[in-house]
PDB file of C-alpha atoms and ligand atoms in Angstrom:
ATOM      1  CA  UNK A  95      -8.562 -21.953  -6.385  1.00 41.00           C
ATOM      2  CA  UNK A  96      -7.229 -21.074  -2.990  1.00 44.00           C
ATOM      3  CA  UNK A  97      -3.774 -22.532  -2.625  1.00 45.00           C
ATOM      4  CA  UNK A  98      -3.316 -23.610   0.937  1.00 48.00           C
ATOM      5  CA  UNK A  99      -6.642 -23.570   2.722  1.00 50.00           C
ATOM      6  CA  UNK A 100      -8.846 -26.596   2.334  1.00 50.00           C
ATOM      7  CA  UNK A 101     -12.558 -26.409   2.945  1.00 49.00           C
ATOM      8  CA  UNK A 102     -12.580 -28.329   6.209  1.00 48.00           C
ATOM      9  CA  UNK A 103     -10.171 -25.820   7.715  1.00 56.00           C
ATOM     10  CA  UNK A 104     -12.532 -22.912   7.223  1.00 59.00           C
ATOM     11  CA  UNK A 105     -14.064 -21.569  10.381  1.00 65.00           C
ATOM     12  CA  UNK A 106     -17.142 -19.550   9.712  1.00 60.00           C
ATOM     13  CA  UNK A 107     -16.319 -15.947  10.380  1.00 69.00           C
ATOM     14  CA  UNK A 108     -12.564 -16.218  10.339  1.00 92.00           C
ATOM     15  CA  UNK A 109     -11.972 -13.295   7.946  1.00 97.00           C
ATOM     16  CA  UNK A 110     -12.909  -9.610   8.064  1.00 98.00           C
ATOM     17  CA  UNK A 111     -13.251  -7.784   4.735  1.00 98.00           C
ATOM     18  CA  UNK A 112     -12.274  -4.321   5.982  1.00 98.00           C
ATOM     19  CA  UNK A 113     -13.392  -2.438   2.858  1.00 98.00           C
ATOM     20  CA  UNK A 114     -16.318  -3.325   0.616  1.00 98.00           C
ATOM     21  CA  UNK A 115     -18.915  -1.312  -1.313  1.00 98.00           C
ATOM     22  CA  UNK A 116     -21.268  -4.276  -1.614  1.00 98.00           C
ATOM     23  CA  UNK A 117     -24.217  -1.927  -1.042  1.00 98.00           C
ATOM     24  CA  UNK A 118     -23.532  -0.318  -4.449  1.00 97.00           C
ATOM     25  CA  UNK A 119     -25.716  -0.859  -7.525  1.00 97.00           C
ATOM     26  CA  UNK A 120     -23.125  -3.202  -9.103  1.00 97.00           C
ATOM     27  CA  UNK A 121     -24.582  -5.868  -6.791  1.00 98.00           C
ATOM     28  CA  UNK A 122     -28.279  -5.094  -7.137  1.00 97.00           C
ATOM     29  CA  UNK A 123     -29.042  -8.194  -9.222  1.00 97.00           C
ATOM     30  CA  UNK A 124     -27.299 -10.857  -7.133  1.00 97.00           C
ATOM     31  CA  UNK A 125     -26.352  -9.368  -3.777  1.00 97.00           C
ATOM     32  CA  UNK A 126     -27.767 -12.311  -1.776  1.00 97.00           C
ATOM     33  CA  UNK A 127     -25.651 -14.804  -3.731  1.00 97.00           C
ATOM     34  CA  UNK A 128     -22.556 -12.648  -3.266  1.00 98.00           C
ATOM     35  CA  UNK A 129     -23.190 -12.534   0.488  1.00 97.00           C
ATOM     36  CA  UNK A 130     -23.758 -16.302   0.629  1.00 96.00           C
ATOM     37  CA  UNK A 131     -20.475 -16.974  -1.209  1.00 96.00           C
ATOM     38  CA  UNK A 132     -18.598 -14.676   1.190  1.00 96.00           C
ATOM     39  CA  UNK A 133     -20.020 -16.387   4.270  1.00 94.00           C
ATOM     40  CA  UNK A 134     -19.323 -19.833   2.809  1.00 94.00           C
ATOM     41  CA  UNK A 135     -15.571 -19.132   2.519  1.00 94.00           C
ATOM     42  CA  UNK A 136     -15.355 -17.760   6.040  1.00 95.00           C
ATOM     43  CA  UNK A 137     -15.954 -14.012   5.729  1.00 96.00           C
ATOM     44  CA  UNK A 138     -17.660 -13.241   9.022  1.00 95.00           C
ATOM     45  CA  UNK A 139     -17.626  -9.465   9.020  1.00 97.00           C
ATOM     46  CA  UNK A 140     -17.676  -6.848   6.261  1.00 98.00           C
ATOM     47  CA  UNK A 141     -16.817  -3.193   6.885  1.00 98.00           C
ATOM     48  CA  UNK A 142     -18.752  -0.769   4.665  1.00 98.00           C
ATOM     49  CA  UNK A 143     -17.085   2.590   3.893  1.00 98.00           C
ATOM     50  CA  UNK A 144     -19.449   5.376   2.908  1.00 98.00           C
ATOM     51  CA  UNK A 145     -19.081   7.607  -0.178  1.00 98.00           C
ATOM     52  CA  UNK A 146     -21.445  10.576   0.297  1.00 98.00           C
ATOM     53  CA  UNK A 147     -25.041  11.389   1.311  1.00 97.00           C
ATOM     54  CA  UNK A 148     -26.483   9.340  -1.574  1.00 97.00           C
ATOM     55  CA  UNK A 149     -24.811   6.080  -0.500  1.00 98.00           C
ATOM     56  CA  UNK A 150     -26.027   6.285   3.112  1.00 98.00           C
ATOM     57  CA  UNK A 151     -29.461   4.769   2.572  1.00 97.00           C
ATOM     58  CA  UNK A 152     -28.361   1.710   0.557  1.00 98.00           C
ATOM     59  CA  UNK A 153     -25.502   1.153   3.002  1.00 98.00           C
ATOM     60  CA  UNK A 154     -27.683   1.360   6.118  1.00 98.00           C
ATOM     61  CA  UNK A 155     -30.512  -0.679   4.559  1.00 97.00           C
ATOM     62  CA  UNK A 156     -28.030  -3.458   3.804  1.00 98.00           C
ATOM     63  CA  UNK A 157     -26.567  -3.237   7.317  1.00 98.00           C
ATOM     64  CA  UNK A 158     -30.036  -3.740   8.802  1.00 97.00           C
ATOM     65  CA  UNK A 159     -30.915  -6.604   6.451  1.00 96.00           C
ATOM     66  CA  UNK A 160     -28.303  -9.061   7.788  1.00 94.00           C
ATOM     67  CA  UNK A 161     -27.674  -8.318  11.482  1.00 91.00           C
ATOM     68  CA  UNK A 162     -24.093  -8.847  12.627  1.00 94.00           C
ATOM     69  CA  UNK A 163     -22.460  -9.126   9.213  1.00 97.00           C
ATOM     70  CA  UNK A 164     -22.025  -5.477   8.181  1.00 98.00           C
ATOM     71  CA  UNK A 165     -20.237  -2.633   9.971  1.00 98.00           C
ATOM     72  CA  UNK A 166     -20.917   0.760   8.370  1.00 98.00           C
ATOM     73  CA  UNK A 167     -18.583   3.767   8.396  1.00 98.00           C
ATOM     74  CA  UNK A 168     -19.547   7.360   7.779  1.00 98.00           C
ATOM     75  CA  UNK A 169     -17.577   9.906   5.781  1.00 98.00           C
ATOM     76  CA  UNK A 170     -17.315  11.911   2.587  1.00 98.00           C
ATOM     77  CA  UNK A 171     -15.100  10.314  -0.079  1.00 98.00           C
ATOM     78  CA  UNK A 172     -12.568  12.770  -1.554  1.00 97.00           C
ATOM     79  CA  UNK A 173     -13.891  12.304  -5.110  1.00 96.00           C
ATOM     80  CA  UNK A 174     -17.309  13.443  -3.823  1.00 96.00           C
ATOM     81  CA  UNK A 175     -15.876  16.687  -2.409  1.00 97.00           C
ATOM     82  CA  UNK A 176     -17.204  19.521  -4.597  1.00 96.00           C
ATOM     83  CA  UNK A 177     -18.419  23.115  -4.047  1.00 96.00           C
ATOM     84  CA  UNK A 178     -21.226  21.789  -1.829  1.00 96.00           C
ATOM     85  CA  UNK A 179     -19.015  19.751   0.512  1.00 98.00           C
ATOM     86  CA  UNK A 180     -20.097  21.650   3.626  1.00 98.00           C
ATOM     87  CA  UNK A 181     -23.711  20.727   2.992  1.00 98.00           C
ATOM     88  CA  UNK A 182     -22.685  17.098   2.441  1.00 98.00           C
ATOM     89  CA  UNK A 183     -20.763  17.111   5.709  1.00 98.00           C
ATOM     90  CA  UNK A 184     -23.798  18.557   7.488  1.00 98.00           C
ATOM     91  CA  UNK A 185     -25.986  15.665   6.325  1.00 98.00           C
ATOM     92  CA  UNK A 186     -23.391  13.101   7.392  1.00 98.00           C
ATOM     93  CA  UNK A 187     -22.939  14.745  10.760  1.00 97.00           C
ATOM     94  CA  UNK A 188     -26.683  14.583  11.321  1.00 97.00           C
ATOM     95  CA  UNK A 189     -26.597  10.827  10.653  1.00 97.00           C
ATOM     96  CA  UNK A 190     -23.659  10.362  12.994  1.00 96.00           C
ATOM     97  CA  UNK A 191     -25.956  11.302  15.829  1.00 94.00           C
ATOM     98  CA  UNK A 192     -28.666   8.913  14.650  1.00 96.00           C
ATOM     99  CA  UNK A 193     -26.860   5.621  14.105  1.00 96.00           C
ATOM    100  CA  UNK A 194     -23.888   3.608  15.233  1.00 97.00           C
ATOM    101  CA  UNK A 195     -20.900   3.809  12.898  1.00 98.00           C
ATOM    102  CA  UNK A 196     -17.589   1.991  13.342  1.00 98.00           C
ATOM    103  CA  UNK A 197     -15.322   4.618  11.877  1.00 98.00           C
ATOM    104  CA  UNK A 198     -15.010   7.734   9.731  1.00 98.00           C
ATOM    105  CA  UNK A 199     -14.481   6.777   6.102  1.00 96.00           C
ATOM    106  CA  UNK A 200     -13.659   6.844   3.555  1.00 97.00           C
ATOM    107  CA  UNK A 201     -11.899  10.188   3.714  1.00 98.00           C
ATOM    108  CA  UNK A 202      -8.660  11.596   2.348  1.00 98.00           C
ATOM    109  CA  UNK A 203      -7.324  13.207  -0.799  1.00 97.00           C
ATOM    110  CA  UNK A 204      -7.560  12.051  -4.424  1.00 96.00           C
ATOM    111  CA  UNK A 205      -5.547  13.963  -7.013  1.00 95.00           C
ATOM    112  CA  UNK A 206      -5.799  11.320  -9.712  1.00 92.00           C
ATOM    113  CA  UNK A 207      -9.311  12.048 -10.958  1.00 83.00           C
ATOM    114  CA  UNK A 208      -9.531  15.775 -10.338  1.00 87.00           C
ATOM    115  CA  UNK A 209      -7.202  18.341  -8.782  1.00 91.00           C
ATOM    116  CA  UNK A 210      -9.576  21.300  -8.947  1.00 93.00           C
ATOM    117  CA  UNK A 211     -11.027  20.804  -5.466  1.00 96.00           C
ATOM    118  CA  UNK A 212      -7.746  20.242  -3.634  1.00 96.00           C
ATOM    119  CA  UNK A 213      -8.365  23.008  -1.084  1.00 97.00           C
ATOM    120  CA  UNK A 214     -11.863  21.684  -0.403  1.00 97.00           C
ATOM    121  CA  UNK A 215     -10.557  18.116  -0.143  1.00 98.00           C
ATOM    122  CA  UNK A 216      -7.976  19.182   2.434  1.00 98.00           C
ATOM    123  CA  UNK A 217     -10.600  21.081   4.417  1.00 98.00           C
ATOM    124  CA  UNK A 218     -13.103  18.189   4.334  1.00 98.00           C
ATOM    125  CA  UNK A 219     -10.362  15.744   5.376  1.00 98.00           C
ATOM    126  CA  UNK A 220      -9.376  17.993   8.282  1.00 98.00           C
ATOM    127  CA  UNK A 221     -12.963  18.420   9.499  1.00 98.00           C
ATOM    128  CA  UNK A 222     -13.631  14.680   9.373  1.00 98.00           C
ATOM    129  CA  UNK A 223     -10.444  13.841  11.277  1.00 98.00           C
ATOM    130  CA  UNK A 224     -11.871  16.199  13.895  1.00 98.00           C
ATOM    131  CA  UNK A 225     -15.073  14.111  14.013  1.00 98.00           C
ATOM    132  CA  UNK A 226     -13.008  10.973  14.502  1.00 98.00           C
ATOM    133  CA  UNK A 227     -11.080  12.460  17.380  1.00 97.00           C
ATOM    134  CA  UNK A 228     -14.226  13.727  19.061  1.00 97.00           C
ATOM    135  CA  UNK A 229     -16.108  10.441  18.657  1.00 97.00           C
ATOM    136  CA  UNK A 230     -12.992   8.318  19.255  1.00 97.00           C
ATOM    137  CA  UNK A 231     -13.450   6.461  15.993  1.00 98.00           C
ATOM    138  CA  UNK A 232     -10.795   5.182  13.565  1.00 98.00           C
ATOM    139  CA  UNK A 233     -10.349   6.810  10.160  1.00 98.00           C
ATOM    140  CA  UNK A 234     -10.230   4.983   6.824  1.00 98.00           C
ATOM    141  CA  UNK A 235      -7.991   6.966   4.512  1.00 98.00           C
ATOM    142  CA  UNK A 236      -8.173   7.037   0.715  1.00 97.00           C
ATOM    143  CA  UNK A 237      -4.927   8.171  -0.908  1.00 96.00           C
ATOM    144  CA  UNK A 238      -4.460   8.544  -4.633  1.00 95.00           C
ATOM    145  CA  UNK A 239      -1.479  10.475  -6.022  1.00 93.00           C
ATOM    146  CA  UNK A 240      -1.601  12.380  -2.749  1.00 95.00           C
ATOM    147  CA  UNK A 241       0.574  10.689  -0.140  1.00 96.00           C
ATOM    148  CA  UNK A 242       2.488  13.839   0.855  1.00 96.00           C
ATOM    149  CA  UNK A 243      -0.688  15.972   0.973  1.00 97.00           C
ATOM    150  CA  UNK A 244      -2.468  13.383   3.127  1.00 97.00           C
ATOM    151  CA  UNK A 245       0.504  13.033   5.417  1.00 95.00           C
ATOM    152  CA  UNK A 246       0.831  16.773   5.896  1.00 96.00           C
ATOM    153  CA  UNK A 247      -2.768  17.047   7.108  1.00 97.00           C
ATOM    154  CA  UNK A 248      -2.420  13.945   9.239  1.00 96.00           C
ATOM    155  CA  UNK A 249       0.708  15.242  10.976  1.00 94.00           C
ATOM    156  CA  UNK A 250      -1.004  18.550  11.731  1.00 96.00           C
ATOM    157  CA  UNK A 251      -4.173  16.913  13.041  1.00 96.00           C
ATOM    158  CA  UNK A 252      -2.479  13.993  14.748  1.00 93.00           C
ATOM    159  CA  UNK A 253      -3.173  13.059  18.323  1.00 94.00           C
ATOM    160  CA  UNK A 254      -2.011   9.949  20.162  1.00 92.00           C
ATOM    161  CA  UNK A 255      -5.536   8.487  20.343  1.00 93.00           C
ATOM    162  CA  UNK A 256      -6.147   8.844  16.612  1.00 97.00           C
ATOM    163  CA  UNK A 257      -5.993   5.532  14.787  1.00 97.00           C
ATOM    164  CA  UNK A 258      -6.804   4.381  11.315  1.00 98.00           C
ATOM    165  CA  UNK A 259      -5.873   2.583   8.157  1.00 98.00           C
ATOM    166  CA  UNK A 260      -4.384   3.600   4.819  1.00 98.00           C
ATOM    167  CA  UNK A 261      -6.810   1.651   2.683  1.00 97.00           C
ATOM    168  CA  UNK A 262      -5.701   0.236  -0.698  1.00 97.00           C
ATOM    169  CA  UNK A 263      -2.081   1.018   0.086  1.00 96.00           C
ATOM    170  CA  UNK A 264       0.163   1.338  -2.989  1.00 96.00           C
ATOM    171  CA  UNK A 265       3.106   3.263  -1.586  1.00 95.00           C
ATOM    172  CA  UNK A 266       6.800   2.573  -1.169  1.00 96.00           C
ATOM    173  CA  UNK A 267       8.452   0.814   1.752  1.00 97.00           C
ATOM    174  CA  UNK A 268       9.502   4.217   3.069  1.00 97.00           C
ATOM    175  CA  UNK A 269       5.898   5.458   2.958  1.00 97.00           C
ATOM    176  CA  UNK A 270       4.715   2.237   4.598  1.00 97.00           C
ATOM    177  CA  UNK A 271       7.153   2.863   7.448  1.00 97.00           C
ATOM    178  CA  UNK A 272       5.802   6.404   7.868  1.00 96.00           C
ATOM    179  CA  UNK A 273       2.309   4.903   8.182  1.00 97.00           C
ATOM    180  CA  UNK A 274       3.278   2.259  10.727  1.00 97.00           C
ATOM    181  CA  UNK A 275       5.455   4.706  12.702  1.00 95.00           C
ATOM    182  CA  UNK A 276       2.288   6.699  13.237  1.00 94.00           C
ATOM    183  CA  UNK A 277       0.621   3.536  14.535  1.00 95.00           C
ATOM    184  CA  UNK A 278      -1.681   3.323  11.540  1.00 97.00           C
ATOM    185  CA  UNK A 279      -2.574   0.128   9.706  1.00 98.00           C
ATOM    186  CA  UNK A 280      -2.038  -0.724   6.047  1.00 98.00           C
ATOM    187  CA  UNK A 281      -4.958  -2.059   4.017  1.00 98.00           C
ATOM    188  CA  UNK A 282      -3.872  -4.771   1.586  1.00 98.00           C
ATOM    189  CA  UNK A 283      -6.102  -5.709  -1.351  1.00 97.00           C
ATOM    190  CA  UNK A 284      -6.046  -7.320  -4.798  1.00 97.00           C
ATOM    191  CA  UNK A 285      -3.253  -5.047  -5.996  1.00 97.00           C
ATOM    192  CA  UNK A 286      -0.932  -7.364  -4.029  1.00 97.00           C
ATOM    193  CA  UNK A 287      -1.687 -10.108  -6.565  1.00 96.00           C
ATOM    194  CA  UNK A 288      -1.060  -7.940  -9.657  1.00 96.00           C
ATOM    195  CA  UNK A 289       2.187  -9.038 -11.281  1.00 91.00           C
ATOM    196  CA  UNK A 290       3.682  -5.624 -11.980  1.00 92.00           C
ATOM    197  CA  UNK A 291       2.435  -3.747  -8.920  1.00 94.00           C
ATOM    198  CA  UNK A 292       5.616  -4.345  -6.915  1.00 95.00           C
ATOM    199  CA  UNK A 293       3.465  -4.459  -3.782  1.00 96.00           C
ATOM    200  CA  UNK A 294       4.698  -7.964  -2.945  1.00 96.00           C
ATOM    201  CA  UNK A 295       8.204  -6.567  -2.306  1.00 96.00           C
ATOM    202  CA  UNK A 296       6.821  -3.857  -0.024  1.00 97.00           C
ATOM    203  CA  UNK A 297       4.237  -5.882   1.887  1.00 97.00           C
ATOM    204  CA  UNK A 298       6.546  -8.797   2.653  1.00 96.00           C
ATOM    205  CA  UNK A 299       8.742  -6.395   4.634  1.00 97.00           C
ATOM    206  CA  UNK A 300       5.898  -5.136   6.824  1.00 98.00           C
ATOM    207  CA  UNK A 301       5.192  -6.844  10.125  1.00 98.00           C
ATOM    208  CA  UNK A 302       1.826  -8.607   9.974  1.00 98.00           C
ATOM    209  CA  UNK A 303       0.670  -6.768  13.084  1.00 98.00           C
ATOM    210  CA  UNK A 304       0.224  -3.671  10.891  1.00 98.00           C
ATOM    211  CA  UNK A 305      -1.835  -5.287   8.144  1.00 98.00           C
ATOM    212  CA  UNK A 306      -5.541  -5.641   7.511  1.00 98.00           C
ATOM    213  CA  UNK A 307      -7.033  -7.138   4.366  1.00 98.00           C
ATOM    214  CA  UNK A 308      -9.823  -5.784   2.172  1.00 98.00           C
ATOM    215  CA  UNK A 309     -11.395  -6.324  -1.220  1.00 98.00           C
ATOM    216  CA  UNK A 310     -12.491  -2.751  -2.105  1.00 98.00           C
ATOM    217  CA  UNK A 311     -15.188  -4.549  -4.073  1.00 98.00           C
ATOM    218  CA  UNK A 312     -16.587  -4.091  -6.651  1.00 98.00           C
ATOM    219  CA  UNK A 313     -13.166  -2.788  -7.753  1.00 97.00           C
ATOM    220  CA  UNK A 314      -9.661  -4.324  -7.857  1.00 96.00           C
ATOM    221  CA  UNK A 315     -10.511  -8.027  -8.079  1.00 95.00           C
ATOM    222  CA  UNK A 316      -7.410 -10.077  -7.192  1.00 96.00           C
ATOM    223  CA  UNK A 317      -5.851 -12.644  -9.512  1.00 95.00           C
ATOM    224  CA  UNK A 318      -7.190 -14.971 -10.867  1.00 96.00           C
ATOM    225  CA  UNK A 319     -10.375 -12.867 -11.046  1.00 95.00           C
ATOM    226  CA  UNK A 320      -8.614  -9.709 -12.211  1.00 95.00           C
ATOM    227  CA  UNK A 321     -10.688  -7.456 -14.493  1.00 94.00           C
ATOM    228  CA  UNK A 322     -13.996  -8.827 -13.262  1.00 96.00           C
ATOM    229  CA  UNK A 323     -16.317  -7.474 -10.572  1.00 97.00           C
ATOM    230  CA  UNK A 324     -14.713  -8.009  -7.185  1.00 98.00           C
ATOM    231  CA  UNK A 325     -16.545  -9.567  -4.205  1.00 98.00           C
ATOM    232  CA  UNK A 326     -15.790 -10.410  -0.573  1.00 98.00           C
ATOM    233  CA  UNK A 327     -15.269 -14.144  -1.202  1.00 97.00           C
ATOM    234  CA  UNK A 328     -12.135 -13.230  -3.207  1.00 98.00           C
ATOM    235  CA  UNK A 329     -10.557 -12.009   0.030  1.00 98.00           C
ATOM    236  CA  UNK A 330      -9.164 -15.529   0.382  1.00 97.00           C
ATOM    237  CA  UNK A 331      -7.014 -14.978  -2.734  1.00 97.00           C
ATOM    238  CA  UNK A 332      -5.454 -11.970  -1.054  1.00 97.00           C
ATOM    239  CA  UNK A 333      -4.948 -13.889   2.209  1.00 97.00           C
ATOM    240  CA  UNK A 334      -3.311 -16.771   0.313  1.00 97.00           C
ATOM    241  CA  UNK A 335      -0.882 -14.397  -1.398  1.00 97.00           C
ATOM    242  CA  UNK A 336      -0.051 -12.729   1.904  1.00 97.00           C
ATOM    243  CA  UNK A 337       0.574 -16.129   3.501  1.00 97.00           C
ATOM    244  CA  UNK A 338       2.957 -17.021   0.703  1.00 97.00           C
ATOM    245  CA  UNK A 339       4.895 -13.753   1.061  1.00 97.00           C
ATOM    246  CA  UNK A 340       5.152 -14.063   4.838  1.00 98.00           C
ATOM    247  CA  UNK A 341       5.933 -17.757   4.776  1.00 97.00           C
ATOM    248  CA  UNK A 342       2.990 -18.741   6.889  1.00 96.00           C
ATOM    249  CA  UNK A 343      -0.446 -20.349   6.528  1.00 95.00           C
ATOM    250  CA  UNK A 344      -3.622 -18.666   5.332  1.00 95.00           C
ATOM    251  CA  UNK A 345      -5.155 -19.632   8.658  1.00 94.00           C
ATOM    252  CA  UNK A 346      -2.502 -17.677  10.513  1.00 95.00           C
ATOM    253  CA  UNK A 347      -3.060 -14.691   8.195  1.00 96.00           C
ATOM    254  CA  UNK A 348      -6.780 -14.886   8.971  1.00 96.00           C
ATOM    255  CA  UNK A 349      -6.092 -14.982  12.694  1.00 96.00           C
ATOM    256  CA  UNK A 350      -3.715 -12.008  12.739  1.00 97.00           C
ATOM    257  CA  UNK A 351      -5.559  -9.764  10.271  1.00 98.00           C
ATOM    258  CA  UNK A 352      -8.887 -10.438  11.972  1.00 97.00           C
ATOM    259  CA  UNK A 353      -7.417  -9.501  15.333  1.00 97.00           C
ATOM    260  CA  UNK A 354      -5.991  -6.310  13.800  1.00 98.00           C
ATOM    261  CA  UNK A 355      -9.350  -5.417  12.234  1.00 98.00           C
ATOM    262  CA  UNK A 356     -11.251  -6.141  15.456  1.00 97.00           C
ATOM    263  CA  UNK A 357      -8.948  -3.869  17.431  1.00 97.00           C
ATOM    264  CA  UNK A 358      -9.001  -1.112  14.822  1.00 98.00           C
ATOM    265  CA  UNK A 359     -12.777  -0.944  14.357  1.00 98.00           C
ATOM    266  CA  UNK A 360     -13.778  -2.280  17.788  1.00 97.00           C
ATOM    267  CA  UNK A 361     -15.854  -5.030  16.149  1.00 95.00           C
TER     268      UNK A 361
HETATM  269 ZN1   ZN B 495     -13.548   2.430  -1.120  1.00 80.71          ZN
END
């Protein structure tokens, strides 16, 4: 149960889930129920990061099915960067001219699953940051065992207008400061509620103006749902935990993180 937010306090649309893959096949049997539960706890907007050319259609079909709820991004996920990444990027670039997207994502570098395409990952990351700068869109960055590699590219490609978020942040306080010094946001998800993650110590030291919240569903369900499929309605568990750490109310967390998300993605 949510700790400090009673039902009558919920304003419809108070939260933004800034990272959900609800268009994925994990939700094909009960997607409508999942959406209804999210709306009923106050999730008013859900940002959809893309993976590669194969996820575009399900993501855009879902976006069109419930007007005003979903905000799609476009980008090639680092774990989908293989030999054919230039062809993938070509397809995505074609779609960029066809539809409205709210950011470039998710992009970045992942050295946890596979290191063999590091050069390609760096190149794809660089190219897509270029798209973001040209289209004046924010970037949603995926980092896994790759903070220094990501930061090196980001420093080289940086321009004052470039903005974005380090989604699913799991770094140190020093790394968090590097992110916020650059003016980037930190995406907080269920990992914050995991007992041994140590993220509570880091996140409680970060000014709320730098934070956005996300589920990353279907992955990383927060406590007490840990280990199960994640969904947007569990965002309230993350907001509750954040409120506790920052000694404030869940309502205040909703207000600040929603404002941050609106500004970042121009929602
Ligand atoms: Zn993701």
